[in-house]
């Protein structure tokens, strides 16, 4: 298994964990449990970001450059809803 495949697997697993922690946070019955899952979600998202940045640096996960005008259009559309 090459490095790219390993990083892809780590990224996929991290995204899956973030999804589970998000749902657990939303459905937490108590503040203590909510805080615990929220903290886990936050840490998982930080790890996911680090993995993504390393993959991007190696050219394995290229980031698409978006025009500022398109970003502004999306912001306006979402703020109107």
Coordinates of C-alpha atoms in Angstrom, one line a residue:
X1 CA 0.0 0.0 0.0
X2 CA 1.5 3.3 -1.1
X3 CA 1.4 6.6 0.9
X4 CA -1.4 8.1 -1.2
X5 CA -3.6 5.1 -0.5
X6 CA -2.8 5.3 3.2
X7 CA -3.7 9.0 3.3
X8 CA -6.9 8.4 1.4
X9 CA -7.9 5.7 3.9
X10 CA -7.1 8.0 6.8
X11 CA -9.1 10.8 5.3
X12 CA -12.1 8.6 4.6
X13 CA -12.0 7.2 8.2
X14 CA -11.7 10.6 9.7
X15 CA -14.6 11.9 7.7
X16 CA -16.7 8.9 8.8
X17 CA -15.7 9.6 12.4
X18 CA -16.7 13.2 12.1
X19 CA -20.1 12.2 10.7
X20 CA -20.7 9.9 13.7
X21 CA -19.6 12.5 16.2
X22 CA -21.8 15.2 14.6
X23 CA -24.9 13.0 14.9
X24 CA -23.9 12.0 18.5
X25 CA -23.5 15.7 19.3
X26 CA -26.9 16.6 17.8
X27 CA -28.7 13.8 19.6
X28 CA -26.9 14.1 23.0
X29 CA -29.4 13.8 25.9
X30 CA -27.3 15.8 28.4
X31 CA -25.0 18.8 28.4
X32 CA -22.0 16.7 29.6
X33 CA -22.5 14.1 26.8
X34 CA -23.0 16.9 24.2
X35 CA -19.7 18.6 25.3
X36 CA -17.8 15.3 25.1
X37 CA -19.0 14.6 21.6
X38 CA -18.6 18.2 20.5
X39 CA -14.9 18.1 21.7
X40 CA -14.4 14.8 19.9
X41 CA -15.9 16.3 16.7
X42 CA -13.7 19.4 16.9
X43 CA -10.5 17.3 17.4
X44 CA -11.5 15.0 14.5
X45 CA -12.1 18.0 12.2
X46 CA -8.7 19.4 13.1
X47 CA -7.1 16.0 12.2
X48 CA -9.1 15.8 8.9
X49 CA -7.9 19.3 8.0
X50 CA -4.2 18.4 8.7
X51 CA -4.6 15.2 6.6
X52 CA -6.2 17.2 3.8
X53 CA -3.5 19.9 3.8
X54 CA -0.7 17.2 3.6
X55 CA -2.5 15.5 0.7
X56 CA -3.0 18.9 -1.0
X57 CA 0.7 19.7 -0.6
X58 CA 1.6 16.4 -2.3
X59 CA -0.9 17.0 -5.1
X60 CA -3.1 14.1 -4.1
X61 CA -6.1 16.3 -3.2
X62 CA -6.0 19.5 -5.3
X63 CA -8.0 22.4 -4.0
X64 CA -10.2 24.2 -6.6
X65 CA -9.7 27.9 -6.7
X66 CA -13.0 29.7 -6.6
X67 CA -13.6 33.3 -7.8
X68 CA -14.4 35.8 -5.0
X69 CA -17.6 36.7 -7.0
X70 CA -18.9 33.1 -6.8
X71 CA -18.2 33.0 -3.1
X72 CA -20.1 36.2 -2.6
X73 CA -23.1 34.9 -4.6
X74 CA -23.3 31.8 -2.4
X75 CA -23.1 33.9 0.7
X76 CA -25.9 36.2 -0.5
X77 CA -28.1 33.2 -1.5
X78 CA -27.7 31.6 1.9
X79 CA -28.2 34.7 3.9
X80 CA -31.5 35.3 2.0
X81 CA -32.9 32.0 3.1

